[in-house]
Amino acid sequence: MSDKLGSSSRRDFLRQSLVAVPAVSLLGTSAIAQPQGGSTAAAAGPAYTPHYFTAPEWEFIQAAVDRLIPSSEDGPGALELGVPEFLDRQMDDAYGHGGLWYMQGPFVPNTPPTLGYQLRFAPRELYRTGIAAVDDWCQKQHNQRFSALTPEQRDEVLHGLEKGDIKLDQLPATAFFSLLLTNTKEGYFADPMYGGNKNMGSWKMIGFPGARADFADWIEQPGKVYPLGPVSIKGAKP
């Protein structure tokens, strides 16, 4: 997790994140209740009921993404744009079941990241195992689950996971954090048809045209503001 998310360079950081996320992830798949101790208002519209995540897991997801991409004067945060819904939808598709990954053994967790994913957990299993492990760690350290911590405490936990300073049972903390952050950015920038990026809020914030077919003339005009708003894959406009 980067401290840039809370600084004036947040918009540039998110633009760079959009470039870093593979296109196949953005175009793959993947109502929000207020998390305990959270700070953002839910986006307008009917509340989304998770299909995969349990109630405690859902609270964790909302609390975590709210700190990974918080709202600011620059634009909406992950909660407002429906990232939790995106994540929940991911868990029920081929991605969540590990259908897009090689999931046969042997599993060698301590190999270098350059050799690819080396855990036995499909993404949905990694989330379930990781969330339970983090909540258990928080119970031991703070006598409450992650979602009940203050925003500052949540940040400390997330930084501990990112750096590997927090040790979890059954899986490396860094692997869990990396998946959570990657999927959060995917949900933030994905086409709205997949559940996140409500009303194309992130696209409007960074000036991304979405699925417009007439953007070619602007590719070689860096820094020039695109005059038209974004369009989703289904043709919707904000």
PDB file of C-alpha atoms in Angstrom:
ATOM      1  CA  MET A   1       0.000   0.000   0.000  1.00  0.00           C
ATOM      2  CA  SER A   2       1.396   3.381  -0.865  1.00  0.00           C
ATOM      3  CA  ASP A   3       1.220   6.583   1.167  1.00  0.00           C
ATOM      4  CA  LYS A   4       0.595   8.303  -2.178  1.00  0.00           C
ATOM      5  CA  LEU A   5      -3.067   7.382  -1.896  1.00  0.00           C
ATOM      6  CA  GLY A   6      -3.506   9.980   0.785  1.00  0.00           C
ATOM      7  CA  SER A   7      -1.454  12.746  -0.834  1.00  0.00           C
ATOM      8  CA  SER A   8      -1.995  15.334  -3.550  1.00  0.00           C
ATOM      9  CA  SER A   9      -0.412  12.955  -6.071  1.00  0.00           C
ATOM     10  CA  ARG A  10      -3.257  10.446  -5.715  1.00  0.00           C
ATOM     11  CA  ARG A  11      -4.632  11.188  -9.164  1.00  0.00           C
ATOM     12  CA  ASP A  12      -1.242  10.531 -10.804  1.00  0.00           C
ATOM     13  CA  PHE A  13      -0.777   7.377  -8.728  1.00  0.00           C
ATOM     14  CA  LEU A  14      -4.122   6.017  -9.913  1.00  0.00           C
ATOM     15  CA  ARG A  15      -3.330   6.885 -13.520  1.00  0.00           C
ATOM     16  CA  GLN A  16      -0.123   4.865 -13.191  1.00  0.00           C
ATOM     17  CA  SER A  17      -2.096   2.013 -11.608  1.00  0.00           C
ATOM     18  CA  LEU A  18      -4.408   1.932 -14.614  1.00  0.00           C
ATOM     19  CA  VAL A  19      -1.424   1.442 -16.903  1.00  0.00           C
ATOM     20  CA  ALA A  20       0.016  -1.267 -14.644  1.00  0.00           C
ATOM     21  CA  VAL A  21      -3.145  -3.399 -14.468  1.00  0.00           C
ATOM     22  CA  PRO A  22      -3.259  -5.916 -17.361  1.00  0.00           C
ATOM     23  CA  ALA A  23      -6.039  -5.263 -19.868  1.00  0.00           C
ATOM     24  CA  VAL A  24      -7.235  -8.859 -19.544  1.00  0.00           C
ATOM     25  CA  SER A  25      -7.906  -8.193 -15.855  1.00  0.00           C
ATOM     26  CA  LEU A  26      -9.816  -4.989 -16.525  1.00  0.00           C
ATOM     27  CA  LEU A  27     -12.002  -6.669 -19.097  1.00  0.00           C
ATOM     28  CA  GLY A  28     -12.392  -9.886 -17.155  1.00  0.00           C
ATOM     29  CA  THR A  29     -14.928 -10.127 -14.406  1.00  0.00           C
ATOM     30  CA  SER A  30     -14.883  -9.658 -11.403  1.00  0.00           C
ATOM     31  CA  ALA A  31     -24.388  -1.062  -2.707  1.00  0.00           C
ATOM     32  CA  ILE A  32     -22.266  -0.978  -0.210  1.00  0.00           C
ATOM     33  CA  ALA A  33     -22.953  -0.841   3.522  1.00  0.00           C
ATOM     34  CA  GLN A  34     -20.924   1.500   5.685  1.00  0.00           C
ATOM     35  CA  PRO A  35     -18.037  -0.385   7.371  1.00  0.00           C
ATOM     36  CA  GLN A  36     -17.634  -0.024  11.097  1.00  0.00           C
ATOM     37  CA  GLY A  37     -15.441   2.967  11.750  1.00  0.00           C
ATOM     38  CA  GLY A  38     -15.493   3.805   8.019  1.00  0.00           C
ATOM     39  CA  SER A  39     -15.560   7.274   6.552  1.00  0.00           C
ATOM     40  CA  THR A  40     -17.228   7.189   3.157  1.00  0.00           C
ATOM     41  CA  ALA A  41     -20.828   7.323   2.109  1.00  0.00           C
ATOM     42  CA  ALA A  42     -22.177   4.517  -0.025  1.00  0.00           C
ATOM     43  CA  ALA A  43     -22.930   5.161  -3.659  1.00  0.00           C
ATOM     44  CA  ALA A  44     -26.555   5.792  -4.521  1.00  0.00           C
ATOM     45  CA  GLY A  45     -28.632   2.825  -5.589  1.00  0.00           C
ATOM     46  CA  PRO A  46     -29.914  -0.405  -4.102  1.00  0.00           C
ATOM     47  CA  ALA A  47     -27.677  -2.161  -1.617  1.00  0.00           C
ATOM     48  CA  TYR A  48     -25.681  -5.059  -3.000  1.00  0.00           C
ATOM     49  CA  THR A  49     -25.980  -8.407  -1.223  1.00  0.00           C
ATOM     50  CA  PRO A  50     -22.777 -10.477  -1.447  1.00  0.00           C
ATOM     51  CA  HIS A  51     -23.065 -13.984  -2.869  1.00  0.00           C
ATOM     52  CA  TYR A  52     -19.730 -15.402  -1.779  1.00  0.00           C
ATOM     53  CA  PHE A  53     -18.403 -13.401   1.142  1.00  0.00           C
ATOM     54  CA  THR A  54     -19.892 -13.999   4.586  1.00  0.00           C
ATOM     55  CA  ALA A  55     -21.018 -11.031   6.695  1.00  0.00           C
ATOM     56  CA  PRO A  56     -17.689 -10.736   8.604  1.00  0.00           C
ATOM     57  CA  GLU A  57     -15.731 -11.152   5.356  1.00  0.00           C
ATOM     58  CA  TRP A  58     -17.870  -8.499   3.679  1.00  0.00           C
ATOM     59  CA  GLU A  59     -17.146  -6.077   6.509  1.00  0.00           C
ATOM     60  CA  PHE A  60     -13.425  -6.788   6.130  1.00  0.00           C
ATOM     61  CA  ILE A  61     -13.506  -6.204   2.363  1.00  0.00           C
ATOM     62  CA  GLN A  62     -15.307  -2.894   2.732  1.00  0.00           C
ATOM     63  CA  ALA A  63     -13.014  -1.704   5.501  1.00  0.00           C
ATOM     64  CA  ALA A  64      -9.872  -2.721   3.600  1.00  0.00           C
ATOM     65  CA  VAL A  65     -10.672  -1.237   0.179  1.00  0.00           C
ATOM     66  CA  ASP A  66     -11.791   1.977   1.889  1.00  0.00           C
ATOM     67  CA  ARG A  67      -8.222   2.402   3.142  1.00  0.00           C
ATOM     68  CA  LEU A  68      -6.479   1.176  -0.018  1.00  0.00           C
ATOM     69  CA  ILE A  69      -8.240   3.760  -2.221  1.00  0.00           C
ATOM     70  CA  PRO A  70      -9.943   6.299   0.035  1.00  0.00           C
ATOM     71  CA  SER A  71     -12.066   9.140  -1.250  1.00  0.00           C
ATOM     72  CA  SER A  72     -10.458  12.580  -1.386  1.00  0.00           C
ATOM     73  CA  GLU A  73     -10.848  15.992  -2.960  1.00  0.00           C
ATOM     74  CA  ASP A  74      -9.459  14.456  -6.174  1.00  0.00           C
ATOM     75  CA  GLY A  75     -12.196  11.888  -6.616  1.00  0.00           C
ATOM     76  CA  PRO A  76     -14.267   9.004  -5.242  1.00  0.00           C
ATOM     77  CA  GLY A  77     -12.851   6.102  -3.285  1.00  0.00           C
ATOM     78  CA  ALA A  78     -13.150   2.355  -3.733  1.00  0.00           C
ATOM     79  CA  LEU A  79     -16.251   2.120  -1.550  1.00  0.00           C
ATOM     80  CA  GLU A  80     -18.130   4.757  -3.499  1.00  0.00           C
ATOM     81  CA  LEU A  81     -17.299   3.081  -6.798  1.00  0.00           C
ATOM     82  CA  GLY A  82     -18.513  -0.367  -5.740  1.00  0.00           C
ATOM     83  CA  VAL A  83     -15.212  -2.220  -5.565  1.00  0.00           C
ATOM     84  CA  PRO A  84     -16.548  -4.686  -2.940  1.00  0.00           C
ATOM     85  CA  GLU A  85     -19.263  -5.757  -5.382  1.00  0.00           C
ATOM     86  CA  PHE A  86     -16.632  -6.286  -8.072  1.00  0.00           C
ATOM     87  CA  LEU A  87     -14.601  -8.486  -5.716  1.00  0.00           C
ATOM     88  CA  ASP A  88     -17.610 -10.553  -4.692  1.00  0.00           C
ATOM     89  CA  ARG A  89     -18.541 -11.175  -8.315  1.00  0.00           C
ATOM     90  CA  GLN A  90     -14.971 -12.261  -9.045  1.00  0.00           C
ATOM     91  CA  MET A  91     -15.192 -14.988  -6.442  1.00  0.00           C
ATOM     92  CA  ASP A  92     -18.022 -16.760  -8.276  1.00  0.00           C
ATOM     93  CA  ASP A  93     -16.502 -16.756 -11.746  1.00  0.00           C
ATOM     94  CA  ALA A  94     -13.629 -18.699 -13.298  1.00  0.00           C
ATOM     95  CA  TYR A  95     -11.065 -16.315 -11.827  1.00  0.00           C
ATOM     96  CA  GLY A  96     -12.265 -16.858  -8.264  1.00  0.00           C
ATOM     97  CA  HIS A  97     -12.204 -20.634  -8.664  1.00  0.00           C
ATOM     98  CA  GLY A  98      -8.658 -20.557 -10.036  1.00  0.00           C
ATOM     99  CA  GLY A  99      -9.868 -21.565 -13.486  1.00  0.00           C
ATOM    100  CA  LEU A 100      -7.433 -19.136 -15.106  1.00  0.00           C
ATOM    101  CA  TRP A 101      -4.429 -20.305 -13.072  1.00  0.00           C
ATOM    102  CA  TYR A 102      -2.301 -23.445 -13.015  1.00  0.00           C
ATOM    103  CA  MET A 103      -3.389 -24.999  -9.730  1.00  0.00           C
ATOM    104  CA  GLN A 104      -1.586 -28.365  -9.743  1.00  0.00           C
ATOM    105  CA  GLY A 105       1.246 -29.137  -7.326  1.00  0.00           C
ATOM    106  CA  PRO A 106       3.901 -29.136  -6.201  1.00  0.00           C
ATOM    107  CA  PHE A 107       3.398 -25.915  -4.270  1.00  0.00           C
ATOM    108  CA  VAL A 108       6.555 -24.106  -3.171  1.00  0.00           C
ATOM    109  CA  PRO A 109       5.460 -20.952  -1.289  1.00  0.00           C
ATOM    110  CA  ASN A 110       8.928 -19.521  -0.698  1.00  0.00           C
ATOM    111  CA  THR A 111      10.054 -19.361  -4.327  1.00  0.00           C
ATOM    112  CA  PRO A 112      10.774 -15.946  -5.931  1.00  0.00           C
ATOM    113  CA  PRO A 113       7.716 -14.028  -7.249  1.00  0.00           C
ATOM    114  CA  THR A 114       9.202 -14.143 -10.743  1.00  0.00           C
ATOM    115  CA  LEU A 115       8.293 -17.839 -10.879  1.00  0.00           C
ATOM    116  CA  GLY A 116       4.593 -17.093 -10.550  1.00  0.00           C
ATOM    117  CA  TYR A 117       1.905 -18.007  -8.057  1.00  0.00           C
ATOM    118  CA  GLN A 118       3.003 -20.855  -5.805  1.00  0.00           C
ATOM    119  CA  LEU A 119       0.154 -21.349  -3.307  1.00  0.00           C
ATOM    120  CA  ARG A 120      -2.493 -24.066  -3.228  1.00  0.00           C
ATOM    121  CA  PHE A 121      -5.345 -21.596  -2.742  1.00  0.00           C
ATOM    122  CA  ALA A 122      -7.603 -20.453  -5.558  1.00  0.00           C
ATOM    123  CA  PRO A 123      -8.360 -16.721  -5.179  1.00  0.00           C
ATOM    124  CA  ARG A 124     -11.665 -17.278  -3.355  1.00  0.00           C
ATOM    125  CA  GLU A 125      -9.921 -19.656  -0.936  1.00  0.00           C
ATOM    126  CA  LEU A 126      -7.040 -17.256  -0.458  1.00  0.00           C
ATOM    127  CA  TYR A 127      -9.487 -14.489   0.470  1.00  0.00           C
ATOM    128  CA  ARG A 128     -11.400 -16.678   2.896  1.00  0.00           C
ATOM    129  CA  THR A 129      -8.235 -17.984   4.546  1.00  0.00           C
ATOM    130  CA  GLY A 130      -6.495 -14.609   4.544  1.00  0.00           C
ATOM    131  CA  ILE A 131      -9.407 -12.641   5.971  1.00  0.00           C
ATOM    132  CA  ALA A 132      -9.872 -15.142   8.791  1.00  0.00           C
ATOM    133  CA  ALA A 133      -6.152 -15.021   9.565  1.00  0.00           C
ATOM    134  CA  VAL A 134      -6.016 -11.214   9.613  1.00  0.00           C
ATOM    135  CA  ASP A 135      -9.114 -10.976  11.796  1.00  0.00           C
ATOM    136  CA  ASP A 136      -7.597 -13.518  14.177  1.00  0.00           C
ATOM    137  CA  TRP A 137      -4.360 -11.488  14.325  1.00  0.00           C
ATOM    138  CA  CYS A 138      -6.346  -8.303  15.007  1.00  0.00           C
ATOM    139  CA  GLN A 139      -8.334 -10.017  17.747  1.00  0.00           C
ATOM    140  CA  LYS A 140      -5.101 -11.020  19.463  1.00  0.00           C
ATOM    141  CA  GLN A 141      -3.477  -7.605  19.076  1.00  0.00           C
ATOM    142  CA  HIS A 142      -6.460  -5.256  19.423  1.00  0.00           C
ATOM    143  CA  ASN A 143      -9.272  -7.401  20.859  1.00  0.00           C
ATOM    144  CA  GLN A 144     -11.463  -6.729  17.815  1.00  0.00           C
ATOM    145  CA  ARG A 145     -11.741  -7.621  14.172  1.00  0.00           C
ATOM    146  CA  PHE A 146     -10.117  -5.592  11.406  1.00  0.00           C
ATOM    147  CA  SER A 147     -13.363  -3.876  10.385  1.00  0.00           C
ATOM    148  CA  ALA A 148     -13.827  -2.491  13.907  1.00  0.00           C
ATOM    149  CA  LEU A 149     -10.386  -0.847  14.055  1.00  0.00           C
ATOM    150  CA  THR A 150      -9.860   2.862  13.594  1.00  0.00           C
ATOM    151  CA  PRO A 151      -8.750   4.019  10.120  1.00  0.00           C
ATOM    152  CA  GLU A 152      -5.253   4.604  11.481  1.00  0.00           C
ATOM    153  CA  GLN A 153      -5.088   1.093  12.922  1.00  0.00           C
ATOM    154  CA  ARG A 154      -6.313  -0.399   9.657  1.00  0.00           C
ATOM    155  CA  ASP A 155      -3.545   1.421   7.824  1.00  0.00           C
ATOM    156  CA  GLU A 156      -0.981  -0.019  10.221  1.00  0.00           C
ATOM    157  CA  VAL A 157      -2.299  -3.539   9.661  1.00  0.00           C
ATOM    158  CA  LEU A 158      -2.335  -3.151   5.890  1.00  0.00           C
ATOM    159  CA  HIS A 159       1.222  -1.826   5.898  1.00  0.00           C
ATOM    160  CA  GLY A 160       2.238  -4.769   8.097  1.00  0.00           C
ATOM    161  CA  LEU A 161       0.714  -7.199   5.607  1.00  0.00           C
ATOM    162  CA  GLU A 162       2.366  -5.459   2.679  1.00  0.00           C
ATOM    163  CA  LYS A 163       5.802  -5.587   4.283  1.00  0.00           C
ATOM    164  CA  GLY A 164       5.393  -9.115   5.646  1.00  0.00           C
ATOM    165  CA  ASP A 165       5.850  -7.909   9.224  1.00  0.00           C
ATOM    166  CA  ILE A 166       2.575  -9.610  10.185  1.00  0.00           C
ATOM    167  CA  LYS A 167       2.755 -13.392  10.128  1.00  0.00           C
ATOM    168  CA  LEU A 168      -0.387 -15.285   9.136  1.00  0.00           C
ATOM    169  CA  ASP A 169      -1.195 -18.950   9.508  1.00  0.00           C
ATOM    170  CA  GLN A 170      -1.314 -21.013   6.284  1.00  0.00           C
ATOM    171  CA  LEU A 171      -0.254 -18.281   3.830  1.00  0.00           C
ATOM    172  CA  PRO A 172       2.235 -15.411   3.424  1.00  0.00           C
ATOM    173  CA  ALA A 173       0.787 -12.039   4.402  1.00  0.00           C
ATOM    174  CA  THR A 174       2.418 -10.428   1.371  1.00  0.00           C
ATOM    175  CA  ALA A 175       0.582 -12.780  -1.010  1.00  0.00           C
ATOM    176  CA  PHE A 176      -2.773 -11.943   0.532  1.00  0.00           C
ATOM    177  CA  PHE A 177      -2.099  -8.216   0.481  1.00  0.00           C
ATOM    178  CA  SER A 178      -0.856  -8.299  -3.103  1.00  0.00           C
ATOM    179  CA  LEU A 179      -4.007 -10.051  -4.338  1.00  0.00           C
ATOM    180  CA  LEU A 180      -6.263  -7.697  -2.384  1.00  0.00           C
ATOM    181  CA  LEU A 181      -4.537  -4.580  -3.716  1.00  0.00           C
ATOM    182  CA  THR A 182      -4.438  -5.857  -7.302  1.00  0.00           C
ATOM    183  CA  ASN A 183      -8.125  -6.808  -7.314  1.00  0.00           C
ATOM    184  CA  THR A 184      -9.057  -3.516  -5.654  1.00  0.00           C
ATOM    185  CA  LYS A 185      -7.359  -1.539  -8.423  1.00  0.00           C
ATOM    186  CA  GLU A 186      -8.997  -3.757 -11.044  1.00  0.00           C
ATOM    187  CA  GLY A 187     -12.431  -3.119  -9.540  1.00  0.00           C
ATOM    188  CA  TYR A 188     -11.749   0.597  -9.324  1.00  0.00           C
ATOM    189  CA  PHE A 189     -10.878   0.880 -13.015  1.00  0.00           C
ATOM    190  CA  ALA A 190     -12.951  -1.920 -14.584  1.00  0.00           C
ATOM    191  CA  ASP A 191     -15.893  -1.341 -16.890  1.00  0.00           C
ATOM    192  CA  PRO A 192     -19.025  -0.769 -14.758  1.00  0.00           C
ATOM    193  CA  MET A 193     -20.648  -3.888 -16.212  1.00  0.00           C
ATOM    194  CA  TYR A 194     -18.470  -5.913 -13.827  1.00  0.00           C
ATOM    195  CA  GLY A 195     -19.749  -4.247 -10.673  1.00  0.00           C
ATOM    196  CA  GLY A 196     -17.114  -1.626  -9.872  1.00  0.00           C
ATOM    197  CA  ASN A 197     -16.328   1.842 -11.185  1.00  0.00           C
ATOM    198  CA  LYS A 198     -19.898   3.015 -10.573  1.00  0.00           C
ATOM    199  CA  ASN A 199     -20.969   5.703 -13.021  1.00  0.00           C
ATOM    200  CA  MET A 200     -17.430   5.499 -14.467  1.00  0.00           C
ATOM    201  CA  GLY A 201     -16.191   7.617 -11.577  1.00  0.00           C
ATOM    202  CA  SER A 202     -12.525   6.625 -11.857  1.00  0.00           C
ATOM    203  CA  TRP A 203     -12.510   7.114 -15.626  1.00  0.00           C
ATOM    204  CA  LYS A 204     -13.921  10.610 -15.274  1.00  0.00           C
ATOM    205  CA  MET A 205     -11.358  11.410 -12.588  1.00  0.00           C
ATOM    206  CA  ILE A 206      -8.346  10.529 -14.762  1.00  0.00           C
ATOM    207  CA  GLY A 207      -9.819  11.485 -18.140  1.00  0.00           C
ATOM    208  CA  PHE A 208      -9.996   7.937 -19.519  1.00  0.00           C
ATOM    209  CA  PRO A 209     -12.347   7.581 -22.549  1.00  0.00           C
ATOM    210  CA  GLY A 210     -13.447   4.032 -21.809  1.00  0.00           C
ATOM    211  CA  ALA A 211     -14.720   2.100 -24.817  1.00  0.00           C
ATOM    212  CA  ARG A 212     -14.965   5.030 -27.212  1.00  0.00           C
ATOM    213  CA  ALA A 213     -14.050   4.022 -30.751  1.00  0.00           C
ATOM    214  CA  ASP A 214     -12.758   7.467 -31.758  1.00  0.00           C
ATOM    215  CA  PHE A 215      -9.916   7.848 -29.285  1.00  0.00           C
ATOM    216  CA  ALA A 216      -7.059   7.054 -31.695  1.00  0.00           C
ATOM    217  CA  ASP A 217      -6.461  10.696 -32.580  1.00  0.00           C
ATOM    218  CA  TRP A 218      -5.756  11.491 -28.941  1.00  0.00           C
ATOM    219  CA  ILE A 219      -3.194   8.787 -28.202  1.00  0.00           C
ATOM    220  CA  GLU A 220      -0.296  10.976 -29.333  1.00  0.00           C
ATOM    221  CA  GLN A 221      -1.489  14.095 -27.507  1.00  0.00           C
ATOM    222  CA  PRO A 222      -0.167  13.514 -23.983  1.00  0.00           C
ATOM    223  CA  GLY A 223      -1.290  16.011 -21.402  1.00  0.00           C
ATOM    224  CA  LYS A 224      -4.134  17.346 -23.529  1.00  0.00           C
ATOM    225  CA  VAL A 225      -7.536  17.055 -21.894  1.00  0.00           C
ATOM    226  CA  TYR A 226      -9.905  14.726 -23.738  1.00  0.00           C
ATOM    227  CA  PRO A 227     -13.071  16.767 -24.432  1.00  0.00           C
ATOM    228  CA  LEU A 228     -15.612  13.939 -24.273  1.00  0.00           C
ATOM    229  CA  GLY A 229     -16.687  11.818 -21.319  1.00  0.00           C
ATOM    230  CA  PRO A 230     -16.142   8.062 -21.065  1.00  0.00           C
ATOM    231  CA  VAL A 231     -18.374   5.358 -22.528  1.00  0.00           C
ATOM    232  CA  SER A 232     -18.795   1.861 -21.116  1.00  0.00           C
ATOM    233  CA  ILE A 233     -18.599  -1.358 -23.114  1.00  0.00           C
ATOM    234  CA  LYS A 234     -22.395  -1.444 -23.171  1.00  0.00           C
ATOM    235  CA  GLY A 235     -22.557   2.088 -24.491  1.00  0.00           C
ATOM    236  CA  ALA A 236     -23.625   3.757 -21.260  1.00  0.00           C
ATOM    237  CA  LYS A 237     -22.441   7.279 -20.480  1.00  0.00           C
ATOM    238  CA  PRO A 238     -22.127   8.922 -17.051  1.00  0.00           C
TER     239      PRO A 238
END
